[in-house]
XYZ file of C-alpha atoms in Angstrom:
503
model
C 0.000 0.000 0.000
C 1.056 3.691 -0.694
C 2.877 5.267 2.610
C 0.141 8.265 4.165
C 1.487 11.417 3.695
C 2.282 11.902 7.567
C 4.313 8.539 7.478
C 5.946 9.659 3.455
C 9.696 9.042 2.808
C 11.034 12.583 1.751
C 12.021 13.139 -1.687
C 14.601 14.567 -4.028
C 18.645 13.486 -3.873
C 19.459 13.050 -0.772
C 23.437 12.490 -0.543
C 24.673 9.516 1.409
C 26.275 11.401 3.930
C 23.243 12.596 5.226
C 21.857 8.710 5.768
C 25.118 6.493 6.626
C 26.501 7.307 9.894
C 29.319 5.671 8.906
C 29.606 6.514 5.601
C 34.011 6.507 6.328
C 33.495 2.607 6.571
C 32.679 2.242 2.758
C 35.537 2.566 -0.116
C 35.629 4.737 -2.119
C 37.891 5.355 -5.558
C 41.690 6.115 -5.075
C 42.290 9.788 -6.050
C 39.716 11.747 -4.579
C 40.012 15.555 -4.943
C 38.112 18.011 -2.759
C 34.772 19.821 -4.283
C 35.216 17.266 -7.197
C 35.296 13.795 -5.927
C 35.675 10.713 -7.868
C 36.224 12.660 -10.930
C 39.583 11.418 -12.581
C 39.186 9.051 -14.610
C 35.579 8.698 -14.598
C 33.304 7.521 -18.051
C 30.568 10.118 -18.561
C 29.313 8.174 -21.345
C 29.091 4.735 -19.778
C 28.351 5.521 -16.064
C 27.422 1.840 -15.625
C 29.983 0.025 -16.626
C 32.419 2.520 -15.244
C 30.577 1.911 -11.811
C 30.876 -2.239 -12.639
C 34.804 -1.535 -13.003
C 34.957 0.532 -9.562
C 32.521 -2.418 -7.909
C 35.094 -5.113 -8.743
C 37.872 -3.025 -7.294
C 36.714 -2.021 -4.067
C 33.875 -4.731 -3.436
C 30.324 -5.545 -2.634
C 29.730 -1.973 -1.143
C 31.415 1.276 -1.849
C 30.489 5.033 -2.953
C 31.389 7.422 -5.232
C 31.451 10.966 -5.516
C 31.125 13.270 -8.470
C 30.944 16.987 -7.005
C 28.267 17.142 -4.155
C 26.526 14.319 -5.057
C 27.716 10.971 -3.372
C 25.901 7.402 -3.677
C 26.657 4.451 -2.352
C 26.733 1.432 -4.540
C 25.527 -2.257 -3.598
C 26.397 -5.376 -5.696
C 26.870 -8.336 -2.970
C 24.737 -11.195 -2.926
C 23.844 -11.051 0.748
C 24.002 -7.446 1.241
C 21.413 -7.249 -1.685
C 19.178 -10.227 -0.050
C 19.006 -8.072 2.899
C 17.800 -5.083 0.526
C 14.800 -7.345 -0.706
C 13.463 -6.887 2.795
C 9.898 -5.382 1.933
C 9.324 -4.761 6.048
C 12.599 -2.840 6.330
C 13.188 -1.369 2.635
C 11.285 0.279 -0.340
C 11.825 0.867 -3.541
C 14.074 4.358 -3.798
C 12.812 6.761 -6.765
C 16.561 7.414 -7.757
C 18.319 9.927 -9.939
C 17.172 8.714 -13.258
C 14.155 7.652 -12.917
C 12.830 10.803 -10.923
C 14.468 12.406 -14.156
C 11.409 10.676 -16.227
C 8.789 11.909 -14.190
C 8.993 15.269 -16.385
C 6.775 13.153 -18.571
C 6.047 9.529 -17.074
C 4.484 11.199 -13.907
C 3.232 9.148 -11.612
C 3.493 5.957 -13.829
C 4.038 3.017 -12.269
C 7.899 3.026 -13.118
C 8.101 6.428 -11.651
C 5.624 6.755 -8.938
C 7.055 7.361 -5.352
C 5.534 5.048 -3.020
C 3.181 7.355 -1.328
C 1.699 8.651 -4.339
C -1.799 7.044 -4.697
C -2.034 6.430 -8.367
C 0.437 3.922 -7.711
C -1.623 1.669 -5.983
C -4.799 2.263 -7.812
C -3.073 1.594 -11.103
C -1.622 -1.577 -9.673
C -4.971 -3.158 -8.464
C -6.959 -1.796 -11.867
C -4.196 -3.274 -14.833
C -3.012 -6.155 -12.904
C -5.198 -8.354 -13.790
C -4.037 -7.574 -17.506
C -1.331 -9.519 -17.216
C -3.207 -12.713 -16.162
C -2.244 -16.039 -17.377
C -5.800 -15.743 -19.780
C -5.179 -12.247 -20.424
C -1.353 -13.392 -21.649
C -3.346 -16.104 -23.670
C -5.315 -13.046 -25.694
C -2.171 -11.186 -26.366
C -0.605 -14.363 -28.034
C -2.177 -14.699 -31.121
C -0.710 -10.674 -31.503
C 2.542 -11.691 -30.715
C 2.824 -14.175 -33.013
C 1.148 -12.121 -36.214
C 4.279 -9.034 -35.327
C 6.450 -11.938 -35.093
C 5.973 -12.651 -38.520
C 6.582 -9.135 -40.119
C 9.978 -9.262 -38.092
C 10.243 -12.863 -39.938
C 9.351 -11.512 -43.274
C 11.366 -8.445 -43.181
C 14.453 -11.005 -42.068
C 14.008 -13.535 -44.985
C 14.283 -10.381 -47.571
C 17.761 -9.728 -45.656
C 18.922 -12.715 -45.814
C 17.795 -13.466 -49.505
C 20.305 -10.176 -50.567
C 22.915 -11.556 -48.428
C 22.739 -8.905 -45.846
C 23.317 -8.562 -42.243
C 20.323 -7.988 -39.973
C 20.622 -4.636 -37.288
C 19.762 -6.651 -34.235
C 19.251 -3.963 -31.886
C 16.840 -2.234 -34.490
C 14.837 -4.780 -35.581
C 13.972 -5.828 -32.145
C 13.071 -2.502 -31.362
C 10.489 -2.069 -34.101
C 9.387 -5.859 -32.996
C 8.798 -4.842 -29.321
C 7.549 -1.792 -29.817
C 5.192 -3.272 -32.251
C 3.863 -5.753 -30.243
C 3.209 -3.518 -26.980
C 1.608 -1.191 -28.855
C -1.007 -3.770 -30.686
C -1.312 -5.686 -27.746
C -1.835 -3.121 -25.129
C -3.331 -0.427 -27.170
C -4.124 -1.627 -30.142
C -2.308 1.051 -32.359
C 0.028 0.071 -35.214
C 3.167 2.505 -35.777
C 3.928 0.763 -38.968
C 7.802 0.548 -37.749
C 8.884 -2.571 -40.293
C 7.569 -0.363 -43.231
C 10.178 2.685 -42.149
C 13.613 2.869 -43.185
C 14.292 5.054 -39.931
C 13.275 4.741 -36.446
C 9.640 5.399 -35.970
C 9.377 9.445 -34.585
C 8.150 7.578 -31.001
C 11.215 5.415 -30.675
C 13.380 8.246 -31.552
C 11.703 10.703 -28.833
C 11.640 8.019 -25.986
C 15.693 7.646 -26.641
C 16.417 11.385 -26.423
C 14.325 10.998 -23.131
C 15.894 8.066 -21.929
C 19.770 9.622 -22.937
C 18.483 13.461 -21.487
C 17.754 11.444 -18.179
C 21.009 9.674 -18.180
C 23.158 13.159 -18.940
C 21.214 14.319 -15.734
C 22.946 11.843 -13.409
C 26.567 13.157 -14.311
C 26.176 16.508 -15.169
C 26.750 18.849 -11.906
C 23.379 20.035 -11.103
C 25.099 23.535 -10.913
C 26.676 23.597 -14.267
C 23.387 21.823 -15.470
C 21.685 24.817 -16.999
C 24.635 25.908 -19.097
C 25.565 22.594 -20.008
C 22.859 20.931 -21.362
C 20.696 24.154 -22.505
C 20.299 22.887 -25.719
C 19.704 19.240 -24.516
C 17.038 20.560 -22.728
C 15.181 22.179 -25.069
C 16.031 19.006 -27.180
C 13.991 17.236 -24.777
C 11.097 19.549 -24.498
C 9.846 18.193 -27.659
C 10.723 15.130 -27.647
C 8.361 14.996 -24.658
C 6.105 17.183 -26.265
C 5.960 14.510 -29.217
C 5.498 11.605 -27.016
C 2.694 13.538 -25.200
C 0.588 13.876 -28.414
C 1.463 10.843 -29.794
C -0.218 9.488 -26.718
C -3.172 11.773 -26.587
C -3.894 11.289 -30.209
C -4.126 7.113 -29.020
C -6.118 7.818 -26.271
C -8.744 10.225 -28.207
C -9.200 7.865 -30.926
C -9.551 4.997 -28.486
C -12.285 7.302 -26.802
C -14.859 7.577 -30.470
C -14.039 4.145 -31.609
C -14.492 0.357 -30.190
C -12.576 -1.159 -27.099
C -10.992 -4.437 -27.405
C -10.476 -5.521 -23.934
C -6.683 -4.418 -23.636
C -4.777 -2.394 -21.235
C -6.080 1.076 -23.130
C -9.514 -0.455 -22.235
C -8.990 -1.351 -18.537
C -7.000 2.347 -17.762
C -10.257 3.944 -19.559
C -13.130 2.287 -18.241
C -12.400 -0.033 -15.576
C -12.796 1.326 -11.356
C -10.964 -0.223 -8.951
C -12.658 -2.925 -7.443
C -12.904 -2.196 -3.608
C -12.917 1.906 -4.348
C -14.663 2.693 -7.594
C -12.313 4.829 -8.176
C -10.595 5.409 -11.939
C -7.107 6.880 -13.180
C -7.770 10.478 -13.820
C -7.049 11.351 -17.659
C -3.544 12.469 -17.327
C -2.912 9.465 -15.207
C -4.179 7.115 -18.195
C -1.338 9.534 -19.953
C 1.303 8.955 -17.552
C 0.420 5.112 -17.914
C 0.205 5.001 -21.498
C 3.709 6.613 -21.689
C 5.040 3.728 -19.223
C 3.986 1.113 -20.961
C 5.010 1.864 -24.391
C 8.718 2.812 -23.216
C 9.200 0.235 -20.361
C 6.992 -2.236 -22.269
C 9.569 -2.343 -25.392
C 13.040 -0.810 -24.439
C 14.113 -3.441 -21.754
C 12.609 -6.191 -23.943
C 14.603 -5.555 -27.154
C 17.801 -5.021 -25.171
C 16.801 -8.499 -23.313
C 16.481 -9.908 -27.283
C 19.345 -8.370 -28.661
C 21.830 -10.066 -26.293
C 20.514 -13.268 -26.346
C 20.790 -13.816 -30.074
C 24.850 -11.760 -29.710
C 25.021 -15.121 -27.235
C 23.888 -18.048 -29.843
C 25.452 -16.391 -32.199
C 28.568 -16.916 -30.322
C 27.522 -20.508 -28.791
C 26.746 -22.344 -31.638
C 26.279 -25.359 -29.131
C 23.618 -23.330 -27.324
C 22.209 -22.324 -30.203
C 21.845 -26.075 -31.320
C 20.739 -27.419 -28.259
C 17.874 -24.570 -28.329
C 17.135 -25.324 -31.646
C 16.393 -29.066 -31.290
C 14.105 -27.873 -28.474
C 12.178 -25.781 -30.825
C 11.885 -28.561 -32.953
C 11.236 -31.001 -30.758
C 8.554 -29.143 -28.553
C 7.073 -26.856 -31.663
C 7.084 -29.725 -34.064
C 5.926 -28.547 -37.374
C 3.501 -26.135 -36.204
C 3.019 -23.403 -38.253
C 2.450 -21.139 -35.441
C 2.881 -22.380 -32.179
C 0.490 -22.264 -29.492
C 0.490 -20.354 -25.715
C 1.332 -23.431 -24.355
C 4.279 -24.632 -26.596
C 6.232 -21.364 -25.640
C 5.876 -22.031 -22.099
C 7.250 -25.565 -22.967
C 10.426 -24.468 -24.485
C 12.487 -24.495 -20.831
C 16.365 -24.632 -22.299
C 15.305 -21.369 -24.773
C 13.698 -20.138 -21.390
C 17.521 -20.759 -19.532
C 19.352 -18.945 -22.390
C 16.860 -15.828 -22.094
C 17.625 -15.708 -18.782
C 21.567 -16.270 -18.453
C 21.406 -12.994 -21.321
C 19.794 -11.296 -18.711
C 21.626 -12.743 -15.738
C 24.779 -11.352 -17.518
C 23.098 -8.419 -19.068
C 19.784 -7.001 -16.925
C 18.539 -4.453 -19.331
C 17.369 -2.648 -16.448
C 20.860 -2.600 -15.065
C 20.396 -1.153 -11.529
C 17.425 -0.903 -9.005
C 17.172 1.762 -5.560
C 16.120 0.787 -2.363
C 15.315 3.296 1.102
C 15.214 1.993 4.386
C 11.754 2.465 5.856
C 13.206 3.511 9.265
C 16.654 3.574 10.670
C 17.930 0.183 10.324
C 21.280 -1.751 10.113
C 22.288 -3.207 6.128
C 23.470 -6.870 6.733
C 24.430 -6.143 10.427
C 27.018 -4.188 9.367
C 26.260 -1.019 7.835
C 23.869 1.809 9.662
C 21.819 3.041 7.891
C 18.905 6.082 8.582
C 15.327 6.393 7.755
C 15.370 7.622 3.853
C 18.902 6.860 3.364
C 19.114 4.699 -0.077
C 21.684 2.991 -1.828
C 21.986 1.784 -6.021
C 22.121 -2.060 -6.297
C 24.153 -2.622 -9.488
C 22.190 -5.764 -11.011
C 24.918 -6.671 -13.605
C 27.570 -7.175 -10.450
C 24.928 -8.590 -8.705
C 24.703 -11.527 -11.326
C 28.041 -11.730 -10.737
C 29.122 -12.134 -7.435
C 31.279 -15.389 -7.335
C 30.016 -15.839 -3.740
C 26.749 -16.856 -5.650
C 27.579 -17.542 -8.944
C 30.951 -19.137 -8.693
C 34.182 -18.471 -10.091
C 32.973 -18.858 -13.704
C 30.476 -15.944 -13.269
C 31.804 -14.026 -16.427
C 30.662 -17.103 -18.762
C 27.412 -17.688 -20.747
C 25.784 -20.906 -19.184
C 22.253 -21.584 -19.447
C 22.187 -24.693 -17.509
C 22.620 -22.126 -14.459
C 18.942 -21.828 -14.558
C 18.962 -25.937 -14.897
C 16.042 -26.200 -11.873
C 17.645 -27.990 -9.114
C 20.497 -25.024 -9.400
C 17.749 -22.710 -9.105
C 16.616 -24.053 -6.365
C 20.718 -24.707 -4.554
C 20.903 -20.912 -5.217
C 20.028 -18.258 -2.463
C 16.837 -15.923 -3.217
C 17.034 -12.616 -3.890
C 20.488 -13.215 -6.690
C 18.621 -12.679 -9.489
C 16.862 -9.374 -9.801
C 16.625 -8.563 -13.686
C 13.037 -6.973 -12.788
C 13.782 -5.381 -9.777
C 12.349 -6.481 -6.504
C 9.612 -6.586 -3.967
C 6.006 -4.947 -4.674
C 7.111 -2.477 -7.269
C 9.207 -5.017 -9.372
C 8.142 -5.211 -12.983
C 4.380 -5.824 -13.768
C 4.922 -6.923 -17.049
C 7.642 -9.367 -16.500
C 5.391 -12.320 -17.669
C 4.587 -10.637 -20.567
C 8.275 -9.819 -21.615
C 9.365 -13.115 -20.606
C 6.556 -14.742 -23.234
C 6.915 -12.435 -25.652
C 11.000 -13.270 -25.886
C 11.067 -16.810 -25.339
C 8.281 -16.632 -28.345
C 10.468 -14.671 -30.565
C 14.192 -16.467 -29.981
C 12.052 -19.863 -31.135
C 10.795 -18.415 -34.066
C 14.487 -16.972 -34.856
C 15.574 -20.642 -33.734
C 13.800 -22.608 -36.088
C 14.098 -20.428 -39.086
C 17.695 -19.656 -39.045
C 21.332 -19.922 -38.290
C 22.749 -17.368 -36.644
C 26.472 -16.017 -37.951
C 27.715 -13.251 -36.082
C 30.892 -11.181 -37.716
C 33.855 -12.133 -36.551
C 35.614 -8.727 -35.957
C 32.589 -7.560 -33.917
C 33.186 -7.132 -29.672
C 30.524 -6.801 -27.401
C 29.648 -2.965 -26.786
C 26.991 -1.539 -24.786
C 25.317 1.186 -25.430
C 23.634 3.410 -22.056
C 20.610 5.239 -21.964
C 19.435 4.194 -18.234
C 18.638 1.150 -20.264
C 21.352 -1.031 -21.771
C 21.801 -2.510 -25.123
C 24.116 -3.936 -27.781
C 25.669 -1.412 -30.121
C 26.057 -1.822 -33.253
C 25.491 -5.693 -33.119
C 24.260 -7.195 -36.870
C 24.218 -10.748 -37.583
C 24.101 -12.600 -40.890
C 21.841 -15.232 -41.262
C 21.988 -18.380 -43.175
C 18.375 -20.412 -44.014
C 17.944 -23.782 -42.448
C 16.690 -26.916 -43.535
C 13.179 -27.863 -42.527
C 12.923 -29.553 -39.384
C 11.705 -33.154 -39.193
C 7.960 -33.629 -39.101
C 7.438 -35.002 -35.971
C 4.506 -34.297 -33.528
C 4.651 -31.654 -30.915
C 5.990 -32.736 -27.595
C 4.229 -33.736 -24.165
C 4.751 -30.964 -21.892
C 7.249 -31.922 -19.342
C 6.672 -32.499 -15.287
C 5.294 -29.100 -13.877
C 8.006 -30.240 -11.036
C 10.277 -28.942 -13.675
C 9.576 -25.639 -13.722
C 10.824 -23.418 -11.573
C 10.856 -19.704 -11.443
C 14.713 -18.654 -11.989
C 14.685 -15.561 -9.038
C 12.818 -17.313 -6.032
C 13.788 -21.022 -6.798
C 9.727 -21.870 -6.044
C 8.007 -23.960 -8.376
C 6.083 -21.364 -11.198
């Protein structure tokens, strides 16, 4: 439930020497200059993974500083189990994301805990993400699918590379927008970037500048940034409106558009207030693609380098999908190895890469570490996924069979966080989890997967994270045998890859 007003975590950057006591306890980065902080040597353009390098320097916990703004960082495995605490800790509205609220509001992603709308939004669209309502949205997936398909087979019939990252942009944000709202952008028939996706990344990358720009030198610095992103909010504001209007004089369809819109809450009777529906709308569309594609576009750079991955997962496709023109609800849930290597790409790579969490009162982090009501600290998912403590000392390599049940089960709760944690972790995590596995079988059984050999992993930042420049060439494959589709395996199988409990 939202926190009462009286009762209300304050707001705003708070520094952490105003909530760790014993802040001198924690490392920070050799070199520190006074006024400046942390400063030499620091990667403006890849805050991240210049954090990740400081994290495996100094360890589990440490700070930086860059001018008067000091965080401290959190990657441990039981330092971050101690975090998932929902009775001591809440989800923090941190630097980046309160520098989306300019035009997500009080979305869900952005909401602070004690704002109602939260709550109300919760209760009214979770039920859209049922396992029926996940059903509906299926037959959807699987027609956008196809474009991405047909648009592929014309690539590979020229000989040409595919632009990973791109394509499974215009896939995701295809299918959130048709299954959510039913709207079509048309993205496969553009040779660009639809306007949308454009806008949301000089959003995402204006929010990002915002963490390591000194808010003094902010105004000068990024003036024209900021006008920059004055329409590109603008654009994603009428965009939006012009979806909801027409929604408004035309039929419903049952979809998320349809339960913000109509639907009260079912205790209340209240509704989301028109800019709320907005706000939501907004959310949706950016969280519901962005973190999906990235999730995508690094597990096909992984087959593409794992051929023996690649061909395990493919004679599960086969095997389970049979020769099925278009598989069924139920045959994508059946496809557990594809399932593994979806989540060791986002074991390795969370595209959400980092989550904030506030102690509810003063407290003490992992017995060790004092801690103040309000004072907050940055969990750094990608380290998290990496700590050898829970992971072992292999924790750099690409291993599906890490999600192999019983190791599931052997492994702590609370080490795998790819979407977030607690009551305000990811509502449409089911949904992006269907929609991917659905996608890399498709991919699977249609080709093989040839990355170049001169390209190196690079990722790109823009609060989310993503493969840059990452093309693949494809080669067609022979038809698969004809064999019926398979039985579905034990549901003692299955087992949900962050709690270890059966799913």
């Amino acid at each position: 439930m939202a926190e009462t007003t009286a009762t209300a975590l304050p707001r705003g950057f708070r520094g952490a020497q105003l909530g760790w006591p014993q802040l001198d306890r924690i490392p920070h980065p050799p070199h520190r200059l006074p006024f400046v902080g942390d400063v030499l040597g620091a990667d403006r353009r890849r805050p991240l993974q210049d954090s990740m390098r400081y994290g495996r320097l100094l360890g589990p916990i440490f700070r930086r500083k860059y001018f008067s703004r000091e965080i401290v960082f959190v990657w441990g495995g039981r330092l971050a189990g101690d975090l998932a605490d929902e009775s001591r800790f809440a989800k923090h509205v941190g630097l980046g994301v309160a520098n989306l609220r300019p035009v997500a509001g009080d979305g869900l992603f952005t909401a602070y805990n004690d704002e109602p709308n939260w709550q109300l939004a919760h209760d009214i669209l979770a039920p859209g993400f049922s396992r029926e309502a996940m059903a509906g949205y299926h037959p959807m997936m699987l027609d956008v699918a196809e474009r991405l398909l047909d648009r592929w087979d014309v690539e590979q019939a020229g000989g040409r590379p595919v632009d990973v990252p791109g394509d499974m942009t215009k896939l995701t944000l295809e299918t959130i927008a048709r299954t959510g709202f039913g709207h079509d952008f048309g993205s496969f028939e553009r040779s660009r970037p639809h306007p949308f996706v454009t806008a949301m990344v000089g959003t995402l990358t204006f929010a990002q500048r915002r963490n390591v720009v000194p808010r003094p030198l902010s105004s000068l610095l990024l003036r024209g940034a900021a006008r920059r992103n004055e329409v590109d909010m603008a654009y994603l504001n009428r965009t939006v409106d012009e979806l909801v209007r027409a929604r408004r004089t035309g039929a419903g369809s049952g979809d998320l558009l349809d339960r913000m819109l109509e639907t009260a809450h079912p205790e209340t009777g209240e509704r989301l207030a028109p800019e709320n529906v907005r706000r939501q709308v907004i959310t949706f569309l950016v969280a519901g693609h962005e973190t999906t594609s990235g999730a995508l576009s690094f597990a096909l750079h992984y087959l593409s380098r794992h051929p023996d991955v690649a061909a395990r997962a493919r004679e599960e496709v086969d095997r389970v999908w049979g020769d099925v023109a278009r598989p069924g609800y139920e045959q994508v849930a059946r496809l557990r190895y594809v399932r593994r290597v979806l989540d060791e790409s986002l074991r390795l790579w969370p595209t959400a890469p980092a989550y904030a969490r506030e102690a509810r009162d003063d407290t003490v982090l992992d017995g060790v570490h004092p801690m103040r009501r309000g004072a907050w600290t940055l969990v750094l998912t990608p380290l998290l996924h990496r700590d050898p403590e829970v992971w072992g000392a292999n924790a750099e390599r690409f291993d599906p069979d890490r999600f192999e049940a019983g190791a599931v089960r052997a492994r702590a709760a609370h080490t795998f966080k790819p979407f977030g944690t607690g009551a305000r972790a990811c509502i449409g995590r089911q949904f992006a989890l269907h929609e991917a596995t659905l996608v890399l079988g498709l991919l699977l059984r249609r080709y093989e997967l040839r990355p170049d050999p001169a390209y190196r992993l690079r990722v790109a930042e823009r609060l989310t994270v993503i493969p840059e420049g990452l093309r693949l060439h494809l080669d067609g494959r022979a038809a698969p045998p004809r064999t019926p589709a398979a039985l579905p395996d034990t549901p003692s199988e299955v087992c949900c890859p962050v709690t270890g409990a059966r799913d």
